[in-house]
Amino acid sequence: MTDIASHRGGALLWPENSRIAFENTAKLAVEQVEFDVHPTRDGKLAVIHDDTLDRTTDGSGPVAARDWAELSRLTLKGTGGQRMLLLDEVIEIFRPTPIVLRLEIKCGPDREPYPGHPAKVMAALGQARVLERSVVTSFQLDTVVAAVAHGRPMSHVWLVLPQLQVDLGLDRIIAAAKAACVPIIGLRQNMLTESVVAAVRKAGLGIGGWACNDAAAIARLLDLEVDVFTTDRPDLAIAQRKARSKD
Ligand code: MG
């Protein structure tokens, strides 16, 4: 069965990476919840997608340039006044559920890695005793490798940007993942075909898809029987998967 991950807590259904989104996702029949983690200036771990505040909050500028005391006073757009959450708060929302935490370890502006950030995220997961129910992801292979050097999650995934897949070619992507002992790669849904999935599986790697945000993309990824995909419409994905199981 293909696992479904509610991307940013279901970003087309609720304000992304918000308490509303996560509390609603916690009630869904999804296997995973995806969210993004940036560091604050004072070393806390904040759940927000962008490296800047402008798009999703009433603040502006880089997330990592502010202390949590300042960030916690901002409101998330579309939430009716809710603030952003800390990693620990998201963990607690999902603790009573069977849903796996699919964390993306983010980097800073211009894709500069934050020093020590992967280690801090892994330490936080370890302290909260949720490592074994966490899947660690990043678009930076080095970040994935740095993370698993500091703790053993349930799994870890290298997310591959389409341009990199084009530039390097699938064979070199697979070779890089294997050399780094990363067991799963995640490709953008439009970059996945039967032959791509077959090649990744033949190499002994797991295969995920991301950005499966409409009915057609969801159907295609279910047809391809990938291991997991992230979607902003977990409701559609659940309904489609359920309809197939009745066929
Ligand atoms: Mg993400």
mmCIF file of C-alpha atoms and ligand atoms in Angstrom:
data_model
loop_
_atom_site.group_PDB
_atom_site.id
_atom_site.type_symbol
_atom_site.label_atom_id
_atom_site.label_comp_id
_atom_site.label_asym_id
_atom_site.label_seq_id
_atom_site.Cartn_x
_atom_site.Cartn_y
_atom_site.Cartn_z
ATOM 1 C CA MET A 1 0.000 0.000 0.000
ATOM 2 C CA THR A 2 1.095 3.538 -0.726
ATOM 3 C CA ASP A 3 1.371 5.680 2.395
ATOM 4 C CA ILE A 4 -0.125 9.169 2.379
ATOM 5 C CA ALA A 5 1.631 12.124 4.019
ATOM 6 C CA SER A 6 -0.404 15.243 4.789
ATOM 7 C CA HIS A 7 1.930 17.935 3.421
ATOM 8 C CA ARG A 8 2.434 20.867 5.826
ATOM 9 C CA GLY A 9 -0.652 19.471 7.558
ATOM 10 C CA GLY A 10 -2.761 19.621 4.378
ATOM 11 C CA ALA A 11 -1.838 23.014 2.947
ATOM 12 C CA LEU A 12 -4.749 23.284 0.498
ATOM 13 C CA LEU A 13 -7.278 22.461 3.227
ATOM 14 C CA TRP A 14 -5.991 24.537 6.148
ATOM 15 C CA PRO A 15 -3.324 27.201 6.765
ATOM 16 C CA GLU A 16 -0.035 25.325 6.331
ATOM 17 C CA ASN A 17 2.038 24.262 9.343
ATOM 18 C CA SER A 18 -0.601 25.579 11.779
ATOM 19 C CA ARG A 19 -2.291 24.098 14.837
ATOM 20 C CA ILE A 20 -5.570 23.993 12.867
ATOM 21 C CA ALA A 21 -3.894 22.004 10.105
ATOM 22 C CA PHE A 22 -2.189 19.564 12.442
ATOM 23 C CA GLU A 23 -5.212 18.981 14.667
ATOM 24 C CA ASN A 24 -7.312 18.237 11.587
ATOM 25 C CA THR A 25 -4.637 16.013 10.054
ATOM 26 C CA ALA A 26 -4.477 14.086 13.341
ATOM 27 C CA LYS A 27 -8.093 12.971 12.689
ATOM 28 C CA LEU A 28 -7.374 11.707 9.159
ATOM 29 C CA ALA A 29 -6.542 8.191 7.993
ATOM 30 C CA VAL A 30 -3.080 9.238 6.831
ATOM 31 C CA GLU A 31 0.121 7.417 7.747
ATOM 32 C CA GLN A 32 2.336 10.514 7.961
ATOM 33 C CA VAL A 33 2.253 14.253 8.604
ATOM 34 C CA GLU A 34 4.850 16.391 6.853
ATOM 35 C CA PHE A 35 6.173 19.661 8.276
ATOM 36 C CA ASP A 36 9.239 21.901 8.128
ATOM 37 C CA VAL A 37 11.673 22.921 10.861
ATOM 38 C CA HIS A 38 13.806 26.071 11.101
ATOM 39 C CA PRO A 39 15.917 27.239 14.056
ATOM 40 C CA THR A 40 15.157 30.458 15.932
ATOM 41 C CA ARG A 41 17.949 32.873 16.901
ATOM 42 C CA ASP A 42 17.845 31.613 20.476
ATOM 43 C CA GLY A 43 18.107 27.943 19.532
ATOM 44 C CA LYS A 44 14.467 26.845 19.586
ATOM 45 C CA LEU A 45 12.975 24.780 16.730
ATOM 46 C CA ALA A 46 10.070 26.453 14.916
ATOM 47 C CA VAL A 47 7.687 24.749 12.479
ATOM 48 C CA ILE A 48 7.369 26.937 9.399
ATOM 49 C CA HIS A 49 8.099 26.313 5.723
ATOM 50 C CA ASP A 50 9.840 29.393 4.380
ATOM 51 C CA ASP A 51 13.120 30.754 5.723
ATOM 52 C CA THR A 52 11.359 34.120 5.934
ATOM 53 C CA LEU A 53 8.208 35.147 7.769
ATOM 54 C CA ASP A 54 6.555 37.235 5.074
ATOM 55 C CA ARG A 55 4.373 34.751 3.181
ATOM 56 C CA THR A 56 2.691 32.917 6.047
ATOM 57 C CA THR A 57 2.812 35.312 9.046
ATOM 58 C CA ASP A 58 2.193 38.974 9.815
ATOM 59 C CA GLY A 59 5.931 39.405 10.386
ATOM 60 C CA SER A 60 8.806 39.842 7.952
ATOM 61 C CA GLY A 61 12.441 38.919 7.490
ATOM 62 C CA PRO A 62 14.352 35.712 8.212
ATOM 63 C CA VAL A 63 12.913 33.278 10.780
ATOM 64 C CA ALA A 64 16.376 32.572 12.184
ATOM 65 C CA ALA A 65 17.020 36.265 12.879
ATOM 66 C CA ARG A 66 14.354 36.341 15.643
ATOM 67 C CA ASP A 67 14.132 34.932 19.133
ATOM 68 C CA TRP A 68 11.175 32.712 19.956
ATOM 69 C CA ALA A 69 9.737 35.429 22.218
ATOM 70 C CA GLU A 70 9.315 37.622 19.126
ATOM 71 C CA LEU A 71 8.191 34.818 16.791
ATOM 72 C CA SER A 72 5.565 33.649 19.256
ATOM 73 C CA ARG A 73 3.867 37.058 19.115
ATOM 74 C CA LEU A 74 3.320 36.806 15.337
ATOM 75 C CA THR A 75 0.156 35.300 13.926
ATOM 76 C CA LEU A 76 -0.130 32.824 11.083
ATOM 77 C CA LYS A 77 -2.193 34.114 8.186
ATOM 78 C CA GLY A 78 -5.644 32.566 7.846
ATOM 79 C CA THR A 79 -5.703 31.023 11.318
ATOM 80 C CA GLY A 80 -7.742 33.660 13.154
ATOM 81 C CA GLY A 81 -4.797 34.629 15.347
ATOM 82 C CA GLN A 82 -2.867 31.407 15.996
ATOM 83 C CA ARG A 83 0.919 31.599 16.375
ATOM 84 C CA MET A 84 3.446 29.288 14.807
ATOM 85 C CA LEU A 85 4.295 26.124 16.720
ATOM 86 C CA LEU A 86 7.477 24.721 18.158
ATOM 87 C CA LEU A 87 8.590 21.235 17.115
ATOM 88 C CA ASP A 88 7.725 19.926 20.583
ATOM 89 C CA GLU A 89 4.164 21.214 20.258
ATOM 90 C CA VAL A 90 3.638 19.434 16.937
ATOM 91 C CA ILE A 91 5.043 16.244 18.439
ATOM 92 C CA GLU A 92 2.496 16.441 21.267
ATOM 93 C CA ILE A 93 -0.430 16.902 18.834
ATOM 94 C CA PHE A 94 0.495 13.630 17.126
ATOM 95 C CA ARG A 95 1.715 11.644 20.135
ATOM 96 C CA PRO A 96 -1.717 10.096 20.828
ATOM 97 C CA THR A 97 -2.078 9.074 17.147
ATOM 98 C CA PRO A 98 -0.344 6.400 15.040
ATOM 99 C CA ILE A 99 0.719 9.069 12.523
ATOM 100 C CA VAL A 100 4.422 9.168 11.657
ATOM 101 C CA LEU A 101 6.233 12.528 11.849
ATOM 102 C CA ARG A 102 7.772 13.356 8.481
ATOM 103 C CA LEU A 103 10.073 16.252 9.292
ATOM 104 C CA GLU A 104 11.860 18.312 6.732
ATOM 105 C CA ILE A 105 15.058 19.841 8.059
ATOM 106 C CA LYS A 106 15.208 23.221 6.366
ATOM 107 C CA CYS A 107 18.174 25.390 5.484
ATOM 108 C CA GLY A 108 18.456 29.151 5.586
ATOM 109 C CA PRO A 109 18.278 31.865 2.924
ATOM 110 C CA ASP A 110 20.106 30.965 -0.326
ATOM 111 C CA ARG A 111 19.966 27.295 0.772
ATOM 112 C CA GLU A 112 22.757 27.867 3.291
ATOM 113 C CA PRO A 113 22.624 25.096 5.911
ATOM 114 C CA TYR A 114 22.131 26.347 9.485
ATOM 115 C CA PRO A 115 25.192 25.277 11.523
ATOM 116 C CA GLY A 116 24.334 22.441 13.892
ATOM 117 C CA HIS A 117 20.643 22.440 12.930
ATOM 118 C CA PRO A 118 20.342 18.722 11.950
ATOM 119 C CA ALA A 119 21.971 17.673 15.232
ATOM 120 C CA LYS A 120 19.609 19.883 17.255
ATOM 121 C CA VAL A 121 16.552 18.481 15.483
ATOM 122 C CA MET A 122 17.676 14.917 16.149
ATOM 123 C CA ALA A 123 18.412 15.718 19.798
ATOM 124 C CA ALA A 124 14.899 17.157 20.161
ATOM 125 C CA LEU A 125 13.337 14.028 18.619
ATOM 126 C CA GLY A 126 15.429 11.849 20.897
ATOM 127 C CA GLN A 127 14.481 13.833 23.992
ATOM 128 C CA ALA A 128 10.797 13.596 23.060
ATOM 129 C CA ARG A 129 11.282 9.823 22.496
ATOM 130 C CA VAL A 130 9.808 9.950 18.987
ATOM 131 C CA LEU A 131 12.869 9.038 16.888
ATOM 132 C CA GLU A 132 11.423 5.624 16.032
ATOM 133 C CA ARG A 133 8.269 7.242 14.642
ATOM 134 C CA SER A 134 10.029 9.993 12.692
ATOM 135 C CA VAL A 135 11.066 10.139 9.051
ATOM 136 C CA VAL A 136 13.761 12.747 8.461
ATOM 137 C CA THR A 137 13.883 14.469 5.084
ATOM 138 C CA SER A 138 15.847 17.219 3.352
ATOM 139 C CA PHE A 139 16.538 18.492 -0.124
ATOM 140 C CA GLN A 140 20.210 18.619 0.911
ATOM 141 C CA LEU A 141 21.829 15.178 0.936
ATOM 142 C CA ASP A 142 24.478 16.477 3.378
ATOM 143 C CA THR A 143 21.742 17.524 5.789
ATOM 144 C CA VAL A 144 20.181 14.057 5.747
ATOM 145 C CA VAL A 145 23.586 12.488 6.358
ATOM 146 C CA ALA A 146 24.374 14.949 9.174
ATOM 147 C CA ALA A 147 21.025 14.225 10.826
ATOM 148 C CA VAL A 148 21.384 10.440 10.944
ATOM 149 C CA ALA A 149 24.869 10.801 12.378
ATOM 150 C CA HIS A 150 23.111 12.170 15.475
ATOM 151 C CA GLY A 151 20.306 9.672 15.932
ATOM 152 C CA ARG A 152 18.527 6.804 14.231
ATOM 153 C CA PRO A 153 15.082 7.744 12.965
ATOM 154 C CA MET A 154 12.485 5.327 11.583
ATOM 155 C CA SER A 155 13.780 6.265 8.137
ATOM 156 C CA HIS A 156 15.454 9.064 6.221
ATOM 157 C CA VAL A 157 14.794 10.454 2.782
ATOM 158 C CA TRP A 158 16.641 12.586 0.283
ATOM 159 C CA LEU A 159 14.236 14.853 -1.544
ATOM 160 C CA VAL A 160 15.479 15.559 -5.046
ATOM 161 C CA LEU A 161 14.685 18.760 -6.908
ATOM 162 C CA PRO A 162 13.590 18.211 -10.526
ATOM 163 C CA GLN A 163 16.464 20.316 -11.863
ATOM 164 C CA LEU A 164 19.014 18.196 -10.012
ATOM 165 C CA GLN A 165 17.376 15.019 -11.343
ATOM 166 C CA VAL A 166 17.701 16.468 -14.858
ATOM 167 C CA ASP A 167 21.256 17.730 -14.368
ATOM 168 C CA LEU A 168 22.682 14.617 -12.692
ATOM 169 C CA GLY A 169 20.457 11.972 -14.243
ATOM 170 C CA LEU A 170 18.663 9.255 -12.306
ATOM 171 C CA ASP A 171 21.614 6.843 -12.226
ATOM 172 C CA ARG A 172 23.846 9.354 -10.461
ATOM 173 C CA ILE A 173 21.051 10.334 -8.072
ATOM 174 C CA ILE A 174 20.651 6.660 -7.146
ATOM 175 C CA ALA A 175 24.417 6.213 -6.789
ATOM 176 C CA ALA A 176 24.695 9.295 -4.544
ATOM 177 C CA ALA A 177 21.842 8.098 -2.323
ATOM 178 C CA LYS A 178 23.376 4.629 -2.000
ATOM 179 C CA ALA A 179 26.855 6.013 -1.292
ATOM 180 C CA ALA A 180 25.334 8.133 1.495
ATOM 181 C CA CYS A 181 23.337 5.135 2.859
ATOM 182 C CA VAL A 182 20.042 6.950 2.330
ATOM 183 C CA PRO A 183 17.375 4.269 1.837
ATOM 184 C CA ILE A 184 14.651 6.334 0.119
ATOM 185 C CA ILE A 185 14.577 9.120 -2.430
ATOM 186 C CA GLY A 186 11.668 11.478 -2.986
ATOM 187 C CA LEU A 187 11.073 12.796 -6.494
ATOM 188 C CA ARG A 188 8.633 15.444 -7.664
ATOM 189 C CA GLN A 189 5.470 13.685 -8.838
ATOM 190 C CA ASN A 190 5.822 14.836 -12.455
ATOM 191 C CA MET A 191 9.331 13.315 -12.581
ATOM 192 C CA LEU A 192 8.033 9.858 -11.684
ATOM 193 C CA THR A 193 7.271 7.299 -14.374
ATOM 194 C CA GLU A 194 7.028 3.520 -14.408
ATOM 195 C CA SER A 195 10.609 3.224 -15.619
ATOM 196 C CA VAL A 196 11.926 5.641 -12.982
ATOM 197 C CA VAL A 197 10.148 3.759 -10.208
ATOM 198 C CA ALA A 198 11.440 0.445 -11.582
ATOM 199 C CA ALA A 199 15.036 1.724 -11.740
ATOM 200 C CA VAL A 200 14.939 3.061 -8.176
ATOM 201 C CA ARG A 201 13.455 -0.189 -6.864
ATOM 202 C CA LYS A 202 15.943 -2.299 -8.814
ATOM 203 C CA ALA A 203 18.722 -0.370 -7.077
ATOM 204 C CA GLY A 204 17.224 -1.422 -3.748
ATOM 205 C CA LEU A 205 15.952 2.014 -2.750
ATOM 206 C CA GLY A 206 12.502 3.104 -1.657
ATOM 207 C CA ILE A 207 10.669 5.680 -3.730
ATOM 208 C CA GLY A 208 8.480 8.594 -2.661
ATOM 209 C CA GLY A 209 6.695 11.367 -4.530
ATOM 210 C CA TRP A 210 6.056 14.959 -3.557
ATOM 211 C CA ALA A 211 3.733 17.755 -4.697
ATOM 212 C CA CYS A 212 0.855 15.355 -5.480
ATOM 213 C CA ASN A 213 -1.729 18.041 -4.997
ATOM 214 C CA ASP A 214 -4.522 17.289 -7.447
ATOM 215 C CA ALA A 215 -6.690 14.298 -8.280
ATOM 216 C CA ALA A 216 -4.759 13.400 -11.440
ATOM 217 C CA ALA A 217 -1.361 13.441 -9.735
ATOM 218 C CA ILE A 218 -2.702 11.433 -6.802
ATOM 219 C CA ALA A 219 -4.189 8.825 -9.168
ATOM 220 C CA ARG A 220 -0.924 8.526 -11.078
ATOM 221 C CA LEU A 221 1.140 8.022 -7.937
ATOM 222 C CA LEU A 222 -1.294 5.404 -6.636
ATOM 223 C CA ASP A 223 -1.028 3.659 -10.037
ATOM 224 C CA LEU A 224 2.768 3.719 -9.754
ATOM 225 C CA GLU A 225 2.530 2.171 -6.271
ATOM 226 C CA VAL A 226 5.220 4.407 -4.810
ATOM 227 C CA ASP A 227 5.980 3.830 -1.134
ATOM 228 C CA VAL A 228 4.675 7.219 -0.010
ATOM 229 C CA PHE A 229 3.682 10.611 -1.334
ATOM 230 C CA THR A 230 3.087 14.006 0.201
ATOM 231 C CA THR A 231 -0.063 15.888 -0.695
ATOM 232 C CA ASP A 232 -1.730 19.190 0.176
ATOM 233 C CA ARG A 233 -5.068 17.347 -0.335
ATOM 234 C CA PRO A 234 -4.872 14.360 2.011
ATOM 235 C CA ASP A 235 -8.684 14.118 1.876
ATOM 236 C CA LEU A 236 -8.606 13.433 -1.878
ATOM 237 C CA ALA A 237 -5.752 10.965 -1.531
ATOM 238 C CA ILE A 238 -7.536 9.016 1.214
ATOM 239 C CA ALA A 239 -10.771 8.894 -0.818
ATOM 240 C CA GLN A 240 -8.978 7.690 -3.953
ATOM 241 C CA ARG A 241 -7.022 5.028 -2.124
ATOM 242 C CA LYS A 242 -10.174 3.832 -0.371
ATOM 243 C CA ALA A 243 -12.151 3.657 -3.649
ATOM 244 C CA ARG A 244 -9.402 1.489 -5.175
ATOM 245 C CA SER A 245 -9.362 -0.918 -2.257
ATOM 246 C CA LYS A 246 -13.040 -1.654 -2.968
ATOM 247 C CA ASP A 247 -12.446 -2.446 -6.667
HETATM 248 MG MG MG B 1 8.477 20.341 3.415
#
